[in-house]
PDB file of C-alpha atoms in Angstrom:
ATOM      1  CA  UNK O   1     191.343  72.066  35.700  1.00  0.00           C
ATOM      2  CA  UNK O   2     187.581  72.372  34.931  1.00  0.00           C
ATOM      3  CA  UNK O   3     185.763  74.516  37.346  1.00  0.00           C
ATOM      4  CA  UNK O   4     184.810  73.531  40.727  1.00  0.00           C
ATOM      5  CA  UNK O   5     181.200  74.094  40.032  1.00  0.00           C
ATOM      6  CA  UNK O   6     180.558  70.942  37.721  1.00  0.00           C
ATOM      7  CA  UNK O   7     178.484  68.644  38.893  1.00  0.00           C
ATOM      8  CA  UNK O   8     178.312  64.562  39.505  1.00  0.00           C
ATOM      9  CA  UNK O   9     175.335  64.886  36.912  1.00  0.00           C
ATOM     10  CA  UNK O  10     173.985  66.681  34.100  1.00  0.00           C
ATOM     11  CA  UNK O  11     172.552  69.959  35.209  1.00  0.00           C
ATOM     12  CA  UNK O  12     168.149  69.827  34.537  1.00  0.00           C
ATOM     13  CA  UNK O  13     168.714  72.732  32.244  1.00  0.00           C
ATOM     14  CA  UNK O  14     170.540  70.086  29.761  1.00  0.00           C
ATOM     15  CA  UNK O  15     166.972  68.727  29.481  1.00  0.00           C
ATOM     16  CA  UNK O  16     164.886  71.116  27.538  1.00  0.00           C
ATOM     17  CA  UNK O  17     162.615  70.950  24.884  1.00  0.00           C
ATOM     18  CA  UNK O  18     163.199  70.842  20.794  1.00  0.00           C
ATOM     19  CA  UNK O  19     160.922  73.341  20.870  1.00  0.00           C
ATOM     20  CA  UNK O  20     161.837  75.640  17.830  1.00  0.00           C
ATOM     21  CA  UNK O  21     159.892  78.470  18.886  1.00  0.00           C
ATOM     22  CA  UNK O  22     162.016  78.862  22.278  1.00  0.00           C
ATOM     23  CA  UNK O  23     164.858  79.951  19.884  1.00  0.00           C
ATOM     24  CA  UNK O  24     163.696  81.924  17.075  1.00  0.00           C
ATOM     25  CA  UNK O  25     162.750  79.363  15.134  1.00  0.00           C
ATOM     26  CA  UNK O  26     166.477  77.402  14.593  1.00  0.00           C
ATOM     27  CA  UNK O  27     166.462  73.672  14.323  1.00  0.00           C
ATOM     28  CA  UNK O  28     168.804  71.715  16.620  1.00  0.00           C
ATOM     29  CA  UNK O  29     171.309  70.049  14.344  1.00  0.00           C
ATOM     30  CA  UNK O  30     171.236  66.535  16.066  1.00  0.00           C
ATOM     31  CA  UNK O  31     167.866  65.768  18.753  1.00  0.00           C
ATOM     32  CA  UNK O  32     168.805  66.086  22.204  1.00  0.00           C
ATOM     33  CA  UNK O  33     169.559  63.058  24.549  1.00  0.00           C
ATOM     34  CA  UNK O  34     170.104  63.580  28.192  1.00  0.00           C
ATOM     35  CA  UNK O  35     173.846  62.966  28.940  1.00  0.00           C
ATOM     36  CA  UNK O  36     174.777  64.452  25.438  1.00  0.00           C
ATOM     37  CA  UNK O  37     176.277  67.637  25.731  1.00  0.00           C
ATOM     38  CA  UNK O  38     176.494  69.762  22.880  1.00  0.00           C
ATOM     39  CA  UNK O  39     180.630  71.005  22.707  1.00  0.00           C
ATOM     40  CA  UNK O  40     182.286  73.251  20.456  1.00  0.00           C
ATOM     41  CA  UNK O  41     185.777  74.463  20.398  1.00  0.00           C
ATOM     42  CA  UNK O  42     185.974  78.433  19.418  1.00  0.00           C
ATOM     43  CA  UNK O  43     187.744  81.388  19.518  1.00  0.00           C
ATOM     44  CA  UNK O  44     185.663  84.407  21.221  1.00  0.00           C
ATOM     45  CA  UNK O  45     185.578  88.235  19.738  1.00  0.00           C
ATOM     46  CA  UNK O  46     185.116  90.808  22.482  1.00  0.00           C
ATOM     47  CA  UNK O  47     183.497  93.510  20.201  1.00  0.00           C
ATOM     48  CA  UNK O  48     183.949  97.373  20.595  1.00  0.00           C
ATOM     49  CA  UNK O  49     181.649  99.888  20.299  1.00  0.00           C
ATOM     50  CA  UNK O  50     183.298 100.355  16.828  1.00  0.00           C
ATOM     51  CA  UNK O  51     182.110  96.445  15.426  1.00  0.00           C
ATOM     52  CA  UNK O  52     178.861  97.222  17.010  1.00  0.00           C
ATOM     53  CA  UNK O  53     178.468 100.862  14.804  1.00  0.00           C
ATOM     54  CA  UNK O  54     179.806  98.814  11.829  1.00  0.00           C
ATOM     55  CA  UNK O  55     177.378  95.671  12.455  1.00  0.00           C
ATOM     56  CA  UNK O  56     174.505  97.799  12.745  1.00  0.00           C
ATOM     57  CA  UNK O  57     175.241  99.253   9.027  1.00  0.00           C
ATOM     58  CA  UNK O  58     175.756  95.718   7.576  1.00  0.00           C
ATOM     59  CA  UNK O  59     172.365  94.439   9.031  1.00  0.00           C
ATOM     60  CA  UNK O  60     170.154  97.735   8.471  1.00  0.00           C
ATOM     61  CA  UNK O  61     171.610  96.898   4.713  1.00  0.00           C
ATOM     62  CA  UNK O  62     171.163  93.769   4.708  1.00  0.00           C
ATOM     63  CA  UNK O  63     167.655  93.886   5.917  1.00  0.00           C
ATOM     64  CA  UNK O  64     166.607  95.678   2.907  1.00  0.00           C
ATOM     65  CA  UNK O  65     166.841  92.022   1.295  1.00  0.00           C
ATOM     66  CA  UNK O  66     166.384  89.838   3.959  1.00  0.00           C
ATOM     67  CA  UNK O  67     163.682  91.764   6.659  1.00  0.00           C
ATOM     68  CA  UNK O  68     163.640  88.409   8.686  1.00  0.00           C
ATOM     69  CA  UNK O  69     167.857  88.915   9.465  1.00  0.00           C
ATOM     70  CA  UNK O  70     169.072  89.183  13.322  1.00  0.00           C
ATOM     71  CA  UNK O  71     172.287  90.365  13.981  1.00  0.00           C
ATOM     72  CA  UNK O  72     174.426  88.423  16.535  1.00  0.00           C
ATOM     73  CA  UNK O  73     174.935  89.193  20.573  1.00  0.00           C
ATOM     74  CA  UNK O  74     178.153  86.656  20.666  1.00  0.00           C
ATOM     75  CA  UNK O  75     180.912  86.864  18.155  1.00  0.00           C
ATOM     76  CA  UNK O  76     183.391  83.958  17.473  1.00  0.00           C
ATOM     77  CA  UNK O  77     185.394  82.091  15.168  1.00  0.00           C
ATOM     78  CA  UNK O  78     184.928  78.161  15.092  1.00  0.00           C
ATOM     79  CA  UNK O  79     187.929  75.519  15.622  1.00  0.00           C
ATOM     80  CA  UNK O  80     185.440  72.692  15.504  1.00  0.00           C
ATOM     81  CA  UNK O  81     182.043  71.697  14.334  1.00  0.00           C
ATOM     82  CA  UNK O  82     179.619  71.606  17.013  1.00  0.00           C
ATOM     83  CA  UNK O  83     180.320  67.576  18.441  1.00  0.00           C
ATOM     84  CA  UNK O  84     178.236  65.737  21.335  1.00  0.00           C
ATOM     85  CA  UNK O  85     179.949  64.609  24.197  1.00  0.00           C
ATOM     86  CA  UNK O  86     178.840  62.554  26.969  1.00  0.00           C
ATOM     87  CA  UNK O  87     178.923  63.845  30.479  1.00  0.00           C
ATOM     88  CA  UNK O  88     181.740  61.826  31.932  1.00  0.00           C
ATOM     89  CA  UNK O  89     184.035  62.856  28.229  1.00  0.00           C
ATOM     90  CA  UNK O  90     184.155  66.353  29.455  1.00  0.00           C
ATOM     91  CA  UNK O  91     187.019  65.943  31.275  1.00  0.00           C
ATOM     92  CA  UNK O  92     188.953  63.934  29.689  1.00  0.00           C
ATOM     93  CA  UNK O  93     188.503  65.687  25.854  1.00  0.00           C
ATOM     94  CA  UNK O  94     189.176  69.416  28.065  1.00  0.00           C
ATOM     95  CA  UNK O  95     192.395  67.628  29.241  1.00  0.00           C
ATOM     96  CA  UNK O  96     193.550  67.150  26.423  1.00  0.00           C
ATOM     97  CA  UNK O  97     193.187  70.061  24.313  1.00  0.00           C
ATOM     98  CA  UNK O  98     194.641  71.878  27.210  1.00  0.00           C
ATOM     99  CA  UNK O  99     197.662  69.709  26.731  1.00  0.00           C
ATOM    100  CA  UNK O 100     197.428  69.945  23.019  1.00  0.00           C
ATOM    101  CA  UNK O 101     197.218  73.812  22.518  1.00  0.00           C
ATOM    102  CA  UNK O 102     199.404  74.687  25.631  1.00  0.00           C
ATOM    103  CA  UNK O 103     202.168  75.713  22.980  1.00  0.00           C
ATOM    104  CA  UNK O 104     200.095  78.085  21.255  1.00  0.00           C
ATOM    105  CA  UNK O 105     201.098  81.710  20.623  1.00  0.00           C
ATOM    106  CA  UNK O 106     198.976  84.727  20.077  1.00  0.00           C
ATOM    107  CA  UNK O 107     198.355  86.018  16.461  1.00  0.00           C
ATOM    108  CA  UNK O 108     196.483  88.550  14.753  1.00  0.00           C
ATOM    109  CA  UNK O 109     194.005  87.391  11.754  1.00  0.00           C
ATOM    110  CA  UNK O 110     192.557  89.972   9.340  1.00  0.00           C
ATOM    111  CA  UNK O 111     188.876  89.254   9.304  1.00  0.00           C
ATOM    112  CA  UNK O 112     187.555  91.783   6.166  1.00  0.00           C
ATOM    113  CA  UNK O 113     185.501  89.883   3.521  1.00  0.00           C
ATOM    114  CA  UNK O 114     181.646  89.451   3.637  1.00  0.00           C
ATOM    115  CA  UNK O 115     180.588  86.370   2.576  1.00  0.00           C
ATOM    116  CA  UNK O 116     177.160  84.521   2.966  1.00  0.00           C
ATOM    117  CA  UNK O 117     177.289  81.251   4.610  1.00  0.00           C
ATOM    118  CA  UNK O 118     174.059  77.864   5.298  1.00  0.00           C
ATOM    119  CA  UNK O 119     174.560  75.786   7.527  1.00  0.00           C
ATOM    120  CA  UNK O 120     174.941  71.549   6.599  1.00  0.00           C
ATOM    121  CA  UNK O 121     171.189  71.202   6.360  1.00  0.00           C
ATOM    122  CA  UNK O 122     170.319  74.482   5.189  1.00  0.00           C
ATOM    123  CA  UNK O 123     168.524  75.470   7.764  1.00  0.00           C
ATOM    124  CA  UNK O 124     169.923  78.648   8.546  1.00  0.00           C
ATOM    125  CA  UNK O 125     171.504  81.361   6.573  1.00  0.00           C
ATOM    126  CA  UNK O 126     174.983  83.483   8.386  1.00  0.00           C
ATOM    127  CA  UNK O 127     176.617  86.719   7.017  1.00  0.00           C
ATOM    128  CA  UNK O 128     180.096  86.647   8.182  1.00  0.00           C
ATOM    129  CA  UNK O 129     183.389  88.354   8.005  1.00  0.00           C
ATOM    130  CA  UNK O 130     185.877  85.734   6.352  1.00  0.00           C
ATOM    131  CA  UNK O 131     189.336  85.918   7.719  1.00  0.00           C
ATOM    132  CA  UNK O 132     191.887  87.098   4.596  1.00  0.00           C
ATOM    133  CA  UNK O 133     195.062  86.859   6.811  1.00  0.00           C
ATOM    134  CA  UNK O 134     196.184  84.613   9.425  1.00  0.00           C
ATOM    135  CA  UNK O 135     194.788  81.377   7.421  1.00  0.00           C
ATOM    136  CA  UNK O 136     197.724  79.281   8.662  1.00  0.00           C
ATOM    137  CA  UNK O 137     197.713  79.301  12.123  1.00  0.00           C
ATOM    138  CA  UNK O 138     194.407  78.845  12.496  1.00  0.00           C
ATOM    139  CA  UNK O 139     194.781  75.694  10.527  1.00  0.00           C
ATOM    140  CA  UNK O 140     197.513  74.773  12.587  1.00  0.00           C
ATOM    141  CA  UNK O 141     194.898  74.843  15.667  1.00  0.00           C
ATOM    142  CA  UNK O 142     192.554  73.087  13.975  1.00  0.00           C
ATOM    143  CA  UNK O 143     194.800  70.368  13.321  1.00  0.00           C
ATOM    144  CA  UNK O 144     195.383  70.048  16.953  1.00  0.00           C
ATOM    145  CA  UNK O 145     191.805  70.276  18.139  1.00  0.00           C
ATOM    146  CA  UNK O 146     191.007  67.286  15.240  1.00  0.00           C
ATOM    147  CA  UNK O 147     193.467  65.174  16.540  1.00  0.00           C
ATOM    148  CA  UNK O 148     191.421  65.504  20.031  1.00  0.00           C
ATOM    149  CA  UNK O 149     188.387  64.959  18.521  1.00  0.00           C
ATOM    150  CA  UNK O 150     189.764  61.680  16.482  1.00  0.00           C
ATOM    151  CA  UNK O 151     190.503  60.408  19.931  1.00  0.00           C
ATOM    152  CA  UNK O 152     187.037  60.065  20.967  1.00  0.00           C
ATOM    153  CA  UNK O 153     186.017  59.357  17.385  1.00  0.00           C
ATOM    154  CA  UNK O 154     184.150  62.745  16.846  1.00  0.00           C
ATOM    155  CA  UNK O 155     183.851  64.341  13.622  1.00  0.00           C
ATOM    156  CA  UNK O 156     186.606  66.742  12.338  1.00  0.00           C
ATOM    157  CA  UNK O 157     186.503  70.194  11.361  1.00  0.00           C
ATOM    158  CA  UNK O 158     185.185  71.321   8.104  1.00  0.00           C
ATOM    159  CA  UNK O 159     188.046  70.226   4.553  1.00  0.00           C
ATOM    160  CA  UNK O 160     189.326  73.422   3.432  1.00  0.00           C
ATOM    161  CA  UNK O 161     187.620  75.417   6.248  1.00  0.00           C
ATOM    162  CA  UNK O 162     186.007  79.271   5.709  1.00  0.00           C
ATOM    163  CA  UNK O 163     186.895  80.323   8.395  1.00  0.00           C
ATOM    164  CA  UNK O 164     184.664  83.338   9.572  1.00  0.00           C
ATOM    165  CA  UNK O 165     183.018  85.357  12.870  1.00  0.00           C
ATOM    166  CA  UNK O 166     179.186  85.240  11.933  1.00  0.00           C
ATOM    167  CA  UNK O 167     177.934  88.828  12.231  1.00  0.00           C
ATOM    168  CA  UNK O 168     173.694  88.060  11.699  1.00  0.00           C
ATOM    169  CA  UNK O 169     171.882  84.949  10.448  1.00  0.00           C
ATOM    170  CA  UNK O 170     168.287  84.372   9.296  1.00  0.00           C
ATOM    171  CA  UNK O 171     166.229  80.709   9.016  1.00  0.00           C
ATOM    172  CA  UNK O 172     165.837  78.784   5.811  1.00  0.00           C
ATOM    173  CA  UNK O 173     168.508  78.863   3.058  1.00  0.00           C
ATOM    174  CA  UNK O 174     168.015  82.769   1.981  1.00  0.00           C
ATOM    175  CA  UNK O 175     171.184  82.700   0.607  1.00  0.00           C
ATOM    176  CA  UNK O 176     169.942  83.549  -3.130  1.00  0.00           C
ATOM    177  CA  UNK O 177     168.816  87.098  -1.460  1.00  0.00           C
ATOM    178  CA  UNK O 178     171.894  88.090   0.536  1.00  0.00           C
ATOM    179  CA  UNK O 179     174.916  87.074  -2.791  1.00  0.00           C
ATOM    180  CA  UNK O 180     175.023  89.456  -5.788  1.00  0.00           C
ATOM    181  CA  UNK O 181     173.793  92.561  -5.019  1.00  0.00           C
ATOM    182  CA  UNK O 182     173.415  92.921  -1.306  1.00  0.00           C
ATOM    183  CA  UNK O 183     176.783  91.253  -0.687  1.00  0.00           C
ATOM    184  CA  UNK O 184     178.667  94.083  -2.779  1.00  0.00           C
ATOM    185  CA  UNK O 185     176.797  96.884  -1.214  1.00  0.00           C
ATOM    186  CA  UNK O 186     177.840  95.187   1.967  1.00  0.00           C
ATOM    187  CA  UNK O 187     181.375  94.557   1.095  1.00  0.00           C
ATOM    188  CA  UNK O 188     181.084  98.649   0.035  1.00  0.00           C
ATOM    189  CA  UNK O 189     180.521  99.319   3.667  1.00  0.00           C
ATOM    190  CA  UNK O 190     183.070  97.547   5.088  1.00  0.00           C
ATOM    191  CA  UNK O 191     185.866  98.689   3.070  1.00  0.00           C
ATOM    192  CA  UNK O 192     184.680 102.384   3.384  1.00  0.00           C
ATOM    193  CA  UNK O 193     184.273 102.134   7.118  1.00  0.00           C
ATOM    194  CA  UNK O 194     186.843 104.466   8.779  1.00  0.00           C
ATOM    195  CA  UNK O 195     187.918 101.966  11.769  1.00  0.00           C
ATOM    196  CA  UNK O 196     188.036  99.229   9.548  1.00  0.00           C
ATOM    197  CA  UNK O 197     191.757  98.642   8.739  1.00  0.00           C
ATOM    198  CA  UNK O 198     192.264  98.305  12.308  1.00  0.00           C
ATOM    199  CA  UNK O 199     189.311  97.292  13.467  1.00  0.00           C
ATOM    200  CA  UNK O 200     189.333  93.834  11.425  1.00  0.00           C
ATOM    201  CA  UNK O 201     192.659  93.275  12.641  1.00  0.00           C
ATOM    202  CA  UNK O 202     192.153  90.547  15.746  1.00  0.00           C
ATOM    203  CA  UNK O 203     194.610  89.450  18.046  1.00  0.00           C
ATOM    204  CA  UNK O 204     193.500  85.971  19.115  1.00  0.00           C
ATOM    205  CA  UNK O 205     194.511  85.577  23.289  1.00  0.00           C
ATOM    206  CA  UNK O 206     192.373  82.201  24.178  1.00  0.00           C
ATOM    207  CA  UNK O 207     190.070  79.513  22.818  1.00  0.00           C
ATOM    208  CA  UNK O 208     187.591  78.480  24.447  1.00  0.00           C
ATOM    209  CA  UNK O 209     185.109  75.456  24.688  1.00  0.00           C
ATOM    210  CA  UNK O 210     181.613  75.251  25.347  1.00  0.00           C
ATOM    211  CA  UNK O 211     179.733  72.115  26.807  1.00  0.00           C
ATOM    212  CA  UNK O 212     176.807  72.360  27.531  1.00  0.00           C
ATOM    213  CA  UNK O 213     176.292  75.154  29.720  1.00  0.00           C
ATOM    214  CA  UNK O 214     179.853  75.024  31.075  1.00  0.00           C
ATOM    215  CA  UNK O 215     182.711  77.124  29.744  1.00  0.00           C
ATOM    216  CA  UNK O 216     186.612  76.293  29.578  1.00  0.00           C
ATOM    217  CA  UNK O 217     189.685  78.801  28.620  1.00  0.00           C
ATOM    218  CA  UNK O 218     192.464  77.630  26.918  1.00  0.00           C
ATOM    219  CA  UNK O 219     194.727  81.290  27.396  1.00  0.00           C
ATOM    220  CA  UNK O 220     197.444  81.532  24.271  1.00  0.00           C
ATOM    221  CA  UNK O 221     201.462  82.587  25.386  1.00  0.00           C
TER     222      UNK O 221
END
């Protein structure tokens, strides 16, 4: 069930500014409406000490091209593009993913290939780790989680999804700075990083979605 704690309305916090500068400069991807809650359907990385010792040598590389680059506090890997949902579709759209992913086993993915990423209107550059194993079942989530999303005629995940956990991310399309070069010497580090091998091996236990400020688990068998 959703938690006890959600209110009859829209918290006040769901009204805030567009004011770029609140939030290092990124650019909301749709303008805020009160009553629209921006959702997204994810699956969370806990990181160890070890990611962190690893992240800080990507980005301390990285930076070298790109000064302006800021590495990540949250790690995760996206089932769904980030939708809006009206208040009173919260329920309802948790209710059914829960149903829809309550067959889900956990799986490992292996998540070992740097790759640069923009966002749809280039407003933000990501280096991420792409996922190199474990490509099917996280299509076969996806699948589910778009058929939720077609039911309250929300857009669908990505065709022929890259699927990734973000690691820093810069904004403007700086793209042309991080390929080439930088992303070799970065690929370098990860493959010569002694935890890597099992590191970058994730076992996926939950998904999770976020609207608005509220939080739901969806726990895998």
């Amino acid at each position: 069930p959703p938690p006890a704690g959600l209110p009859g309305d829209p918290d006040p916090e769901e009204a805030v500014s567009d004011d770029s500068s609140r939030h290092g400069g990124r650019v909301r991807g749709f303008p805020h409406e009160r009553g629209n809650w921006a959702t997204h359907v994810y699956l969370p990385y806990i990181a160890q000490e070890e990611f962190l010792e690893l992240l800080e040598l990507l980005v301390s590389r990285a930076r070298t091209y790109v000064p302006s680059l800021a590495a990540m506090e949250e790690f995760h890997l996206s089932l769904s593009q980030c939708v809006v949902l009206r208040y009173h579709w919260i329920e309802p759209f948790v209710r059914s993913l829960r149903e829809r992913l309550a067959a889900f086993h956990r799986f490992f993915c292996v998540a070992d290939q740097v790759k640069v990423y923009t966002n749809q209107n280039k407003t933000r550059t990501f280096i991420g780790l792409e996922i190199s194993a474990g490509h099917f079942q996280l299509l076969e989530l996806v699948s589910e989680v778009d058929g939720v999303l077609e039911e309250f005629d929300l857009p669908t995940f990505y065709k022929d999804p890259s699927f990734h956990i973000s690691l820093a991310w810069c904004v403007g399309d700086l793209s042309g700075r991080l390929e080439g070069q930088c992303l070799r010497e970065l690929q370098d580090i990860v493959d010569g990083f002694e935890e890597s091998a099992f590191l970058l091996r994730i076992q996926w236990e939950q998904i999770r979605c976020k609207s608005g400020n509220k939080y739901f688990s969806f726990p895998l068998r």
